[in-house]
XYZ file of C-alpha atoms in Angstrom:
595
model
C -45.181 -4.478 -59.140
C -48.253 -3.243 -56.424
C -49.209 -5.944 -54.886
C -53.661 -6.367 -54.579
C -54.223 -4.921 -51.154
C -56.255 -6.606 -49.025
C -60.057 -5.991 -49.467
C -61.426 -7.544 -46.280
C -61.216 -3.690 -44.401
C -62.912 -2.184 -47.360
C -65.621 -4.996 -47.200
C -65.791 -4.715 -43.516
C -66.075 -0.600 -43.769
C -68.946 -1.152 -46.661
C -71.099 -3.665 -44.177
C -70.772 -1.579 -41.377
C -72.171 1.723 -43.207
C -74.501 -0.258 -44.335
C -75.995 -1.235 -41.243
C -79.891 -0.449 -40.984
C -80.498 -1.005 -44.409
C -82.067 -4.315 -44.005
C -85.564 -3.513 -44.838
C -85.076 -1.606 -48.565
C -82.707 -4.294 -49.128
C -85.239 -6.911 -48.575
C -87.902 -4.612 -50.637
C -84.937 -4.796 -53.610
C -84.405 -8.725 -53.363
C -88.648 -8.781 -53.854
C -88.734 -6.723 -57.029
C -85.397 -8.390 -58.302
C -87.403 -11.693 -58.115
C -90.500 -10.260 -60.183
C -87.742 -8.243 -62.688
C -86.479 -12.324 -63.099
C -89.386 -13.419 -64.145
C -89.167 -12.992 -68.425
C -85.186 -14.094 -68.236
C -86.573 -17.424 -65.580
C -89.513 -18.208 -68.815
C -89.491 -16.326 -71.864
C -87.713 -19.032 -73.939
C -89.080 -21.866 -72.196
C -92.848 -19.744 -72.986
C -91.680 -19.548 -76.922
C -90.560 -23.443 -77.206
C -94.146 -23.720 -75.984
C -95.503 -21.289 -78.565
C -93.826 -23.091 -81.204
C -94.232 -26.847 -80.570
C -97.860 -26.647 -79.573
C -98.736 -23.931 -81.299
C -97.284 -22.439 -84.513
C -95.847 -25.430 -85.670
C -98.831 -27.857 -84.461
C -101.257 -25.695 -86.251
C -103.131 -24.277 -83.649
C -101.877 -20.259 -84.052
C -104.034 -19.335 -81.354
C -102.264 -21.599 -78.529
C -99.194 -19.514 -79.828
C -100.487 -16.293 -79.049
C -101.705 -17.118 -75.904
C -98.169 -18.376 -74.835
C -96.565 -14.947 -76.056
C -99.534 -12.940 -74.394
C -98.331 -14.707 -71.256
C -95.012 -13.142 -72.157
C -96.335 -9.580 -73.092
C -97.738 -10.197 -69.386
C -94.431 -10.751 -68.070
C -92.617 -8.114 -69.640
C -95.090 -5.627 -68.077
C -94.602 -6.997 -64.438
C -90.700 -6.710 -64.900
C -91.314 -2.696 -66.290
C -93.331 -2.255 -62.873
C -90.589 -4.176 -60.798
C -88.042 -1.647 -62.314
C -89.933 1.065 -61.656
C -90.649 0.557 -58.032
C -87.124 -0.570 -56.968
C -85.558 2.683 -56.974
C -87.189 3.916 -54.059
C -85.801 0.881 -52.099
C -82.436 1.253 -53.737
C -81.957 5.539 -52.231
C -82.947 4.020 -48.836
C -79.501 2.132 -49.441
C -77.258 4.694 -51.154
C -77.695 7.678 -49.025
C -77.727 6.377 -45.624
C -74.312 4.875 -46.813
C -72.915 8.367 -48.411
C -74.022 9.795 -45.130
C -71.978 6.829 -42.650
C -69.039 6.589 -44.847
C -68.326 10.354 -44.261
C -68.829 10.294 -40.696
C -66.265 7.241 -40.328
C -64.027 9.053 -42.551
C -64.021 12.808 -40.612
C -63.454 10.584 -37.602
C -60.658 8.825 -38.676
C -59.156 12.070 -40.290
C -59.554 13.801 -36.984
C -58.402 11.217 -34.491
C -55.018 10.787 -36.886
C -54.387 14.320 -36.471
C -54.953 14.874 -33.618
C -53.161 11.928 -32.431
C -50.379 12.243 -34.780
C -50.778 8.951 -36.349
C -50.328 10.394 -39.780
C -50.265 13.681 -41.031
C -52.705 15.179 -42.864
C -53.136 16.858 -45.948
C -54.775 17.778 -49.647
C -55.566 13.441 -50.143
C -57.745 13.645 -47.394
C -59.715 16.289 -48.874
C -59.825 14.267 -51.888
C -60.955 11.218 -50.417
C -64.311 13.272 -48.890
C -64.882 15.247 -51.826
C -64.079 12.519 -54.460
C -63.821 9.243 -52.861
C -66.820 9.165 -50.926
C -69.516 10.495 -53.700
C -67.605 7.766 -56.199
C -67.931 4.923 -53.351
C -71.896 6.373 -53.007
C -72.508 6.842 -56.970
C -70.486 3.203 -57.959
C -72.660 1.061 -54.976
C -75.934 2.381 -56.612
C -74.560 1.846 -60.262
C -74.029 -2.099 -58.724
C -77.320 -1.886 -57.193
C -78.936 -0.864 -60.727
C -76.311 -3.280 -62.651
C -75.044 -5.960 -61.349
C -78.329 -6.908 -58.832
C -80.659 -7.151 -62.340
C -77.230 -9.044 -64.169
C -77.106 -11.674 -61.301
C -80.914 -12.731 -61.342
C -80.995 -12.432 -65.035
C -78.086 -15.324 -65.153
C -79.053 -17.386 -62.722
C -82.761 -17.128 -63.932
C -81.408 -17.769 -68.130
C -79.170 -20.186 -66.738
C -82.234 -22.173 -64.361
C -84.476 -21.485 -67.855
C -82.695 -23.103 -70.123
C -81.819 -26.198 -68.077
C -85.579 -26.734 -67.294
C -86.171 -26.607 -71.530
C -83.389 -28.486 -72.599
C -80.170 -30.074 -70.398
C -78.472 -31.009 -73.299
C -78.380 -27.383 -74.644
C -77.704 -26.109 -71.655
C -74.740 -28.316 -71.093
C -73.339 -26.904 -74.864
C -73.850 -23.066 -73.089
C -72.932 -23.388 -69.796
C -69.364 -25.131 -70.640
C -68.022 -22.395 -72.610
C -69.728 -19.823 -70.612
C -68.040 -21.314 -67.506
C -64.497 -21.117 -68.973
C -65.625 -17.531 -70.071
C -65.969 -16.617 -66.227
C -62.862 -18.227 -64.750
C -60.653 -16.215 -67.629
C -62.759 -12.988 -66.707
C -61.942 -13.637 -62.795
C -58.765 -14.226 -63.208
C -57.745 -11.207 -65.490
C -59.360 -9.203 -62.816
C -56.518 -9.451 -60.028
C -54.555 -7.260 -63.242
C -57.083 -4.786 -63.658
C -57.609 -3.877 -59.727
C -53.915 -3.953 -59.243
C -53.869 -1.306 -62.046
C -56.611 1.105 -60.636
C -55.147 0.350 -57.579
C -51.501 2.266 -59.232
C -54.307 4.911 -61.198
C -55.616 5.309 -57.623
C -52.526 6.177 -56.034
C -51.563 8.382 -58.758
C -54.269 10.413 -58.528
C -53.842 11.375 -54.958
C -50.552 12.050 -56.012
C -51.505 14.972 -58.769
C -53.603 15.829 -55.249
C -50.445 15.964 -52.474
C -48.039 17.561 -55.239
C -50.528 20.416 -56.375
C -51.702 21.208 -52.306
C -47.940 21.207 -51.172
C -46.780 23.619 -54.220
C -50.193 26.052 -53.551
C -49.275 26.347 -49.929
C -45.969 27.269 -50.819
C -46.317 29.516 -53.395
C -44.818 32.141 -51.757
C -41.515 30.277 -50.679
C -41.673 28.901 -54.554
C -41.377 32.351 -55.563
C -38.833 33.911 -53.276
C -36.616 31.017 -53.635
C -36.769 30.951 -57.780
C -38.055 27.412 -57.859
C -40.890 27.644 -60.310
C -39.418 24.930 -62.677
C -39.004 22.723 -60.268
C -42.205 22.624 -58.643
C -44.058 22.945 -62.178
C -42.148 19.925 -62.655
C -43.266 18.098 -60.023
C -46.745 18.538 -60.934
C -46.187 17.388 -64.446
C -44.472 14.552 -63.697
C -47.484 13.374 -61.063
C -49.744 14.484 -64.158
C -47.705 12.379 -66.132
C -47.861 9.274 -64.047
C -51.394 9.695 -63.964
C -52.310 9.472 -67.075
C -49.656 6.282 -67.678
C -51.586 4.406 -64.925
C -55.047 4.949 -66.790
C -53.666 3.768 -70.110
C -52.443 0.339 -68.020
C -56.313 0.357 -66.944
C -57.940 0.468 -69.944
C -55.076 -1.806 -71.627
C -56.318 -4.703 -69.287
C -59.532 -4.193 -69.290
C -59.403 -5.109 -73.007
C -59.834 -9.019 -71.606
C -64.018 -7.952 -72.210
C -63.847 -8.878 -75.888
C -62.577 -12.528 -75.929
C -64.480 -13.175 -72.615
C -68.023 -12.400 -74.364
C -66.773 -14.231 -77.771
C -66.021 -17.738 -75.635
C -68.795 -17.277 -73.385
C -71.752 -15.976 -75.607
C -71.179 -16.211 -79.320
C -69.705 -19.595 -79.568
C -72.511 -20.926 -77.087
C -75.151 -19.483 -80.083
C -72.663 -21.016 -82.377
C -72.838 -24.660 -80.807
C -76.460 -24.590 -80.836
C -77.097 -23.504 -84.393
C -74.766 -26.113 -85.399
C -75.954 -28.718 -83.376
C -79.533 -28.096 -83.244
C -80.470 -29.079 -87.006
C -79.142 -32.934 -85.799
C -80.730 -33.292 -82.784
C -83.982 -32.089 -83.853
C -84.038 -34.714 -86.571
C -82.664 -37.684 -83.967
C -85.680 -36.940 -82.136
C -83.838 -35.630 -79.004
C -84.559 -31.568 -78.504
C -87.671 -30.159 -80.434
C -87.344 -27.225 -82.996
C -88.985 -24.840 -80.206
C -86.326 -25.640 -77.365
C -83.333 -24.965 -79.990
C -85.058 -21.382 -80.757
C -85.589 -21.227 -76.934
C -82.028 -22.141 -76.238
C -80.742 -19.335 -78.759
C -83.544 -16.617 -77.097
C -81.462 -17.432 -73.649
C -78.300 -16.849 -75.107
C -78.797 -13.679 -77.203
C -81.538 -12.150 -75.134
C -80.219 -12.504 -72.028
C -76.857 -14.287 -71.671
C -74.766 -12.390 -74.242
C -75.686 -8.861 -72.875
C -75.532 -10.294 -69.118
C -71.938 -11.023 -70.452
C -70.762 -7.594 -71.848
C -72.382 -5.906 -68.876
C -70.698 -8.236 -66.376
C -67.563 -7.379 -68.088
C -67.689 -4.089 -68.996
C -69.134 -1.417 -66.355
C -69.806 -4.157 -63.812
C -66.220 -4.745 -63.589
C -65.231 -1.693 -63.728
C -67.725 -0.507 -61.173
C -66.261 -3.380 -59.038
C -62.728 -2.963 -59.278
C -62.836 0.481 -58.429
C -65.570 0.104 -55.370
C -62.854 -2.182 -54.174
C -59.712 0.371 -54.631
C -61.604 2.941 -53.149
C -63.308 0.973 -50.128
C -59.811 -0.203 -49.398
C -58.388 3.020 -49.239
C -61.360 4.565 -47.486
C -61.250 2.110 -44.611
C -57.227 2.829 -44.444
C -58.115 6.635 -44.105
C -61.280 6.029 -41.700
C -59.915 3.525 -39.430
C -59.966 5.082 -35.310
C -61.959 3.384 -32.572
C -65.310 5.018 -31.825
C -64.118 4.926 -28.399
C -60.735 4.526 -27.675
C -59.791 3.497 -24.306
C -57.051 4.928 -22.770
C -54.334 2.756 -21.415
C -52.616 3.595 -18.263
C -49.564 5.362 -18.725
C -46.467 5.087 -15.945
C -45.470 8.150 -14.796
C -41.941 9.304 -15.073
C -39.609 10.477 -12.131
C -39.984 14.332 -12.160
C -37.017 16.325 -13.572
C -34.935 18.096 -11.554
C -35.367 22.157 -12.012
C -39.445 22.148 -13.106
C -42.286 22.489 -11.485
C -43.428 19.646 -9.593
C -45.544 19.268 -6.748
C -46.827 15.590 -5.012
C -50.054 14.579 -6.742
C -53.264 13.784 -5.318
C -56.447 11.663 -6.695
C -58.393 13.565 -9.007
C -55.352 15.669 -9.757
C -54.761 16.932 -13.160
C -51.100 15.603 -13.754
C -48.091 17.055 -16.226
C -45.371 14.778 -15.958
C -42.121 15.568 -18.602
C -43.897 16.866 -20.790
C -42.158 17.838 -24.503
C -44.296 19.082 -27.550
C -43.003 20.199 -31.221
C -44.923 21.348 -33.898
C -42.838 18.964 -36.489
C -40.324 16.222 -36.075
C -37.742 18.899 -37.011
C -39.315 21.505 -35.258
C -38.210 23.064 -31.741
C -39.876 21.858 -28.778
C -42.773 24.527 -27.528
C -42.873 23.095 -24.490
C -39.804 20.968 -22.966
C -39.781 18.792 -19.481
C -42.620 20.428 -18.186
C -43.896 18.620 -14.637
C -47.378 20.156 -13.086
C -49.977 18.997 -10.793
C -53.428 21.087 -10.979
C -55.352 20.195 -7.784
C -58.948 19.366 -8.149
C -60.779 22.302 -7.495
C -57.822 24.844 -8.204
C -58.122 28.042 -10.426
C -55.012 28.330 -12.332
C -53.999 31.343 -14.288
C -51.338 30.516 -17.213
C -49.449 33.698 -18.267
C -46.223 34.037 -20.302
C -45.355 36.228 -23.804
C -46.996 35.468 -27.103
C -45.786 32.714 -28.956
C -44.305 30.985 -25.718
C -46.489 27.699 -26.021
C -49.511 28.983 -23.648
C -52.106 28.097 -26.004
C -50.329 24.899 -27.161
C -50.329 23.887 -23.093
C -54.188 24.028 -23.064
C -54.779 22.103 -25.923
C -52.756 19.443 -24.441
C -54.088 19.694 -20.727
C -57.540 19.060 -22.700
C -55.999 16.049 -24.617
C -56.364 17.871 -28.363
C -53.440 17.881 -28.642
C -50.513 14.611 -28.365
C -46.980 15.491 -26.533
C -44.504 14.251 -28.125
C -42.846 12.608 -24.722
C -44.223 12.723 -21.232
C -47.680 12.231 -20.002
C -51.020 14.070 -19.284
C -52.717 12.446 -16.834
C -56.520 12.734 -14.692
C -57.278 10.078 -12.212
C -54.799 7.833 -13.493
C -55.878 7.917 -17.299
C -54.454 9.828 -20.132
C -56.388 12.833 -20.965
C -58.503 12.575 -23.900
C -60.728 15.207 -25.689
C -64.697 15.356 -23.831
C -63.269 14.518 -20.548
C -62.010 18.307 -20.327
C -63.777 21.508 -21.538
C -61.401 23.803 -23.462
C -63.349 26.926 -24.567
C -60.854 28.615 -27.192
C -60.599 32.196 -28.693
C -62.743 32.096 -30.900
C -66.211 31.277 -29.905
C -68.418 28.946 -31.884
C -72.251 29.400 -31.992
C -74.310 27.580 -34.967
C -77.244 28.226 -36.336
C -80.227 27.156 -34.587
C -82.117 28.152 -31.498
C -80.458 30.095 -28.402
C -81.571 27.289 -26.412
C -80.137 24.383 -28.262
C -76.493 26.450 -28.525
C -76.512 26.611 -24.477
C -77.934 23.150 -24.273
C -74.824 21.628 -26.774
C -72.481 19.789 -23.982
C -75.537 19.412 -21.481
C -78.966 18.064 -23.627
C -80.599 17.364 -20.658
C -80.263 20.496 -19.000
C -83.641 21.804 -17.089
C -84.764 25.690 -18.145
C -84.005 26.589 -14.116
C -80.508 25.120 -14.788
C -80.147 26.853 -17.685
C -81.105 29.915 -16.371
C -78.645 29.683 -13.640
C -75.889 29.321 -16.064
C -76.845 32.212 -17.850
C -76.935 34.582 -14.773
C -73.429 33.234 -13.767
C -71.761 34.212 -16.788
C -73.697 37.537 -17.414
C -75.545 36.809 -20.543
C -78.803 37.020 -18.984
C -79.454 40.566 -20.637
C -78.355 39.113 -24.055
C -80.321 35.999 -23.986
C -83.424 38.389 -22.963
C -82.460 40.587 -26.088
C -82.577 37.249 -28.758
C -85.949 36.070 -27.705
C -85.106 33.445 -25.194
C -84.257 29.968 -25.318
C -86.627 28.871 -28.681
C -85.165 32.265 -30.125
C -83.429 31.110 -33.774
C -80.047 32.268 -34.673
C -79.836 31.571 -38.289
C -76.551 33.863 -39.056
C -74.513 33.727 -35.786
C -71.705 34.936 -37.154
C -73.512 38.504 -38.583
C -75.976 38.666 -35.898
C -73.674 38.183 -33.126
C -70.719 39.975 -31.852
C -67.523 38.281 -31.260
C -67.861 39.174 -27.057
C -71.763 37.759 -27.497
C -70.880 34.890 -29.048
C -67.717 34.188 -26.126
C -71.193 34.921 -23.574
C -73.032 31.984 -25.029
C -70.203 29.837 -25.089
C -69.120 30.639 -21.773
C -72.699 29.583 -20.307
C -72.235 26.278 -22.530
C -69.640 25.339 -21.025
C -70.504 26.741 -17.243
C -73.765 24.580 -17.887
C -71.534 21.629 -19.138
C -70.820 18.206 -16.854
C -67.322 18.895 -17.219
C -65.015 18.951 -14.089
C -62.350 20.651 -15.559
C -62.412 23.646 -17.988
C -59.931 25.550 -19.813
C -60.255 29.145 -20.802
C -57.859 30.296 -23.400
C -58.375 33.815 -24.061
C -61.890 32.856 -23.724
C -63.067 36.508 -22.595
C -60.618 38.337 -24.984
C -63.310 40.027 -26.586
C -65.498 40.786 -23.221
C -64.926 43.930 -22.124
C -63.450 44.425 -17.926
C -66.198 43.977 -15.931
C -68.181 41.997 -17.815
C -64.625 39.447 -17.708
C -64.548 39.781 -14.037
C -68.172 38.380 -13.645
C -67.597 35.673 -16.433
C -64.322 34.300 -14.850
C -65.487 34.906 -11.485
C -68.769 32.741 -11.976
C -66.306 29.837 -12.976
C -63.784 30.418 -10.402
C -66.696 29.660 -7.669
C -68.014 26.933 -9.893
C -67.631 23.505 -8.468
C -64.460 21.956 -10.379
C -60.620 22.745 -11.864
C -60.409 25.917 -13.618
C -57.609 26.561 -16.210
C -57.257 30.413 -17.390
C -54.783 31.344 -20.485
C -54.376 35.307 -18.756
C -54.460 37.965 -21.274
C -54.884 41.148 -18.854
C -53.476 41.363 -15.125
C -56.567 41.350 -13.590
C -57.312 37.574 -14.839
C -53.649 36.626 -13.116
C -54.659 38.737 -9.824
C -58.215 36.431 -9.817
C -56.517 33.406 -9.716
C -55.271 31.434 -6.665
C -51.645 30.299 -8.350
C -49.909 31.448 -11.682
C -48.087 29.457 -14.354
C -45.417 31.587 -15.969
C -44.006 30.209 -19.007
C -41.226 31.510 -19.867
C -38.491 29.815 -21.732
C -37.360 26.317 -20.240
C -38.015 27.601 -16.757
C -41.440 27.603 -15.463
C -42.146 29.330 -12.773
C -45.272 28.687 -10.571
C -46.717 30.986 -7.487
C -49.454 32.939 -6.031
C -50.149 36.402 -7.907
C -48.487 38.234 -4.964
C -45.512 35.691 -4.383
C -44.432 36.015 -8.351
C -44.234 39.910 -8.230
C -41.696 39.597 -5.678
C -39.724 37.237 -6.364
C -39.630 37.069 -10.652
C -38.583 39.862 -12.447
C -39.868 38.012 -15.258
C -43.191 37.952 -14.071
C -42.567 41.784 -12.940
C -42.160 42.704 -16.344
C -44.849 40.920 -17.855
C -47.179 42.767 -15.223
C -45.179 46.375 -16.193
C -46.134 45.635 -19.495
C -49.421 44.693 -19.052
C -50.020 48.037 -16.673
C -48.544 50.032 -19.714
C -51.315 48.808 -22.065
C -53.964 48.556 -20.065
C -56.935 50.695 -21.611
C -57.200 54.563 -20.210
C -61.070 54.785 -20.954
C -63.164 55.854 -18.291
C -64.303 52.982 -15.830
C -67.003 50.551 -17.110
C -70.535 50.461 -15.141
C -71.113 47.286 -13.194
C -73.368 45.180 -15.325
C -72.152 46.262 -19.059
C -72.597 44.036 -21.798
C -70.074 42.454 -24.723
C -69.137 44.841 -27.060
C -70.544 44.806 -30.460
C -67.944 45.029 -32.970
């Protein structure tokens, strides 16, 4: 049987995304106190109306005590009214933080490889997170008016009567324990219905991204199969739910009909021994069927399921969220070089590769295997090698994206972790917004004559001058923008970054010769380490020592020294001469290409 997880992370996750929320909460807690106010003295107010006034013989002391009640009423319709605007204060700061935490955890397990990812943690933003949001503000609109109602009844009647409230509140006690208790069932249940769910979730993503092998191999059945029988399970897990959830009816019976039943019996007796007047035993049955009895069904009807499943879901949203906001790295020994790699002696400030293995997949063959490196501070290093040899996967790892799967990455001592090196990819990113606040992204501080340095450097000065300038808005990057324009802005984002280390893969693909040469030029002279995935000769020829991947032995030289001595290298630069464009040279100065 599933055993109740814990619910202390899910409480913890819910306080901490609900941080800053102190003053609507405090403006909800004032209106809940006014809403009280009719369940705290209407039957108390109608004893009143009866003993001194309907059954005294003075009708208009009567009225007056139920116009004090028509009074209330009114201020609790206000009260309701006004405490919604506290309550989205609450609920949409908390939608907001709860999806923040959860990208970051999602993020920081994949990219550290702590679990894998796939279609549940779509589910969990999509579905989890709104049902967290829309289930706290159903509590906040149910179960905040249910608990002052009670305790208000409950503080009513024992001010009009003790004796009557001793007959309720026994039964009504035994109610609650029984309801408590059955609850452990019915969030071990949706805790099953949960799990199923994201089940029907995995099985359906894993058979759509495999369609294609599905077909070829014949293996429709089976994977139709699969998704019934996760369909299947499902749907069993929700009949368990509603099965014990069932527990409602005999909870309200015990704890609010046999109360009214107890007083109705009783009442006729004591009234004539003198001990409770005729208005508190009317009073005493207002409580109970006004308030008590539907505080009852809603306590055990939508406010427990509301609860159960805010629990569930809180529990498996901290699981899925949980990553420090800051991890700090831990010092890492590094290994004893292997023999037959590169290797040099390393130096403070030193960007360090020490046996380094990566696989895409436990099963998978190693991309990279036993690489050792050193990258000097300050050095401009050109990584070349044929497509698919693990080039790009090297950069993502030198900028701590990505996790090896043995060895170390090292700078200054520390493992590598993603901010503390600039990796400009492929495929350049501008969002919408102004020109100025896409160059200012890494650098928010960043002065206009800064700026403007940054911007000659890289050559984008002509195409900053063409959007406008800096307060110029880009609201459709993507079909305003070239691809080599939006690799210009990036590349000045990044020149005009802190960053001591940056790493270019393909990062100029789409800039045409010249325009390249200035770009990686302006970084080459820039103060720092400079990292260069080479797609064309001329970005090998720039740089002071090449990296050439090329099976399980690296080889690593000067430009010059390679051509000479590796005829692996020497083909790589045949080939590249062979496809290297025949249009007519390109004026100093030219611009991206639009596409």
């Amino acid at each position: 049987m599933t055993e109740i997880a814990d619910w202390r992370p899910g409480l913890r996750l819910l306080r901490a995304a609900l941080r800053g929320t102190r003053a609507p909460a405090l403006r909800v807690a004032a209106w809940s106190a006014v809403e009280a106010a009719p369940a705290l003295a209407s039957g108390w107010v109608l004893g009143r109306a009866l003993d001194q006034g309907f059954l005294d013989g003075r009708p208009a002391t009567g009225l007056a005590w139920l116009a004090l009640l028509g009074v209330l009423y009114a201020l609790r319709a206000a009260a309701e009214r006004a405490v919604f605007e506290p309550l989205s204060h609450i609920v949409e700061p908390l939608r907001d933080e709860l999806v923040r935490r959860l990208v970051h955890g999602t993020l920081y397990a994949a990219v550290h490889r702590v679990r894998a990812a796939d279609a549940t943690d779509v589910a969990r933003l999509t579905g989890q997170v709104d049902a967290v949001r829309g289930i706290v503000g159903a509590l906040l609109r149910t179960a905040r008016p249910l608990a002052v109602t009670l305790v208000a009844a409950l503080t009513g009647l024992a001010v009009l009567d003790p004796l009557l409230a001793a007959l309720v509140g026994v039964p009504l006690a035994v109610a609650v324990v029984i309801f408590l208790v059955s609850m452990r069932t019915v969030i071990r249940r949706r805790q099953s219905h949960l799990a199923a769910e994201e089940r029907v979730a995995a099985v359906t993503g894993e058979v759509l991204a495999a369609g294609r092998d599905i077909t070829a191999l014949g293996a429709e059945e089976r994977a139709a199969s699969d998704v019934e029988d996760a369909a299947d399970a499902s749907v069993a897990t929700a009949l368990a739910v509603a099965r014990a959830s069932a527990v409602r009816t005999p909870v309200v019976l015990l704890g609010g009909q046999l109360p009214v039943l107890l007083i109705l019996l009783t009442g006729p007796a004591l009234v004539q021994r003198g001990g409770v007047s005729a208005g508190a035993v009317v009073g005493a049955v207002m409580y109970v069927t006004v308030y008590l009895v539907p505080a009852l069904e809603l306590m055990t009807g939508s406010v427990a399921g509301y609860w159960s499943q805010l629990r569930v879901l809180s529990g498996r949203l901290a699981a899925a969220s949980d990553a420090p906001d800051d991890p700090v790295p831990v010092p890492v020994p590094v290994p004893v070089p292997a023999p037959g790699v590169v290797a040099e002696a390393p130096r403070e400030g030193d960007l360090e590769v020490r046996n380094l293995t990566f696989a895409y997949g436990p099963h998978a063959a190693p991309v990279l295997r036993g690489l050792d490196l050193v990258v000097p501070s300050g050095d401009h290093l050109a990584i070349v090698g044929p497509s698919g040899i693990g080039k790009s996967t090297l950069a993502g790892l030198l900028a701590g994206v990505e996790t090896p799967l043995k060895g170390t990455v090292t700078m200054a001592g520390q493992p590598v972790r993603p901010g503390r090196v600039a990796l400009l990819p492929q495929e350049a990113y501008v969002f919408p917004g102004t020109v100025g606040d896409n160059l200012r992204y890494l650098a928010p501080d960043l002065d206009t004559a800064a700026l403007d340095r940054a911007v000659a450097a890289v050559g984008a000065r002509e195409l900053v001058a063409r959007l406008g300038g800096y307060d110029a808005e880009v609201p459709d990057p993507a079909g305003t923008l070239s691809s080599g324009e939006r690799q210009l802005i990036a590349l000045a984002r990044v020149y005009a970054s802190p960053a001591r280390v940056v790493v270019l893969d393909e990062a100029t693909s789409h800039l045409d010769m010249a325009a390249e040469a200035v770009a990686e030029t302006a970084f080459a002279a820039r103060p720092g380490t400079l990292v260069v995935i080479a797609h064309r000769l001329t970005t090998a020829a720039r740089a002071r020592r090449v990296l050439l991947l090329d099976g399980e032995r690296p080889v690593l030289g000067s430009h010059a020294e390679l051509s000479a001595t590796s005829p692996a290298y020497a083909a790589l630069v045949g080939h590249w001469t062979a496809q290297a464009p025949r249009s007519p040279q390109v004026p100093q100065g030219a611009r991206a290409g639009r596409p």
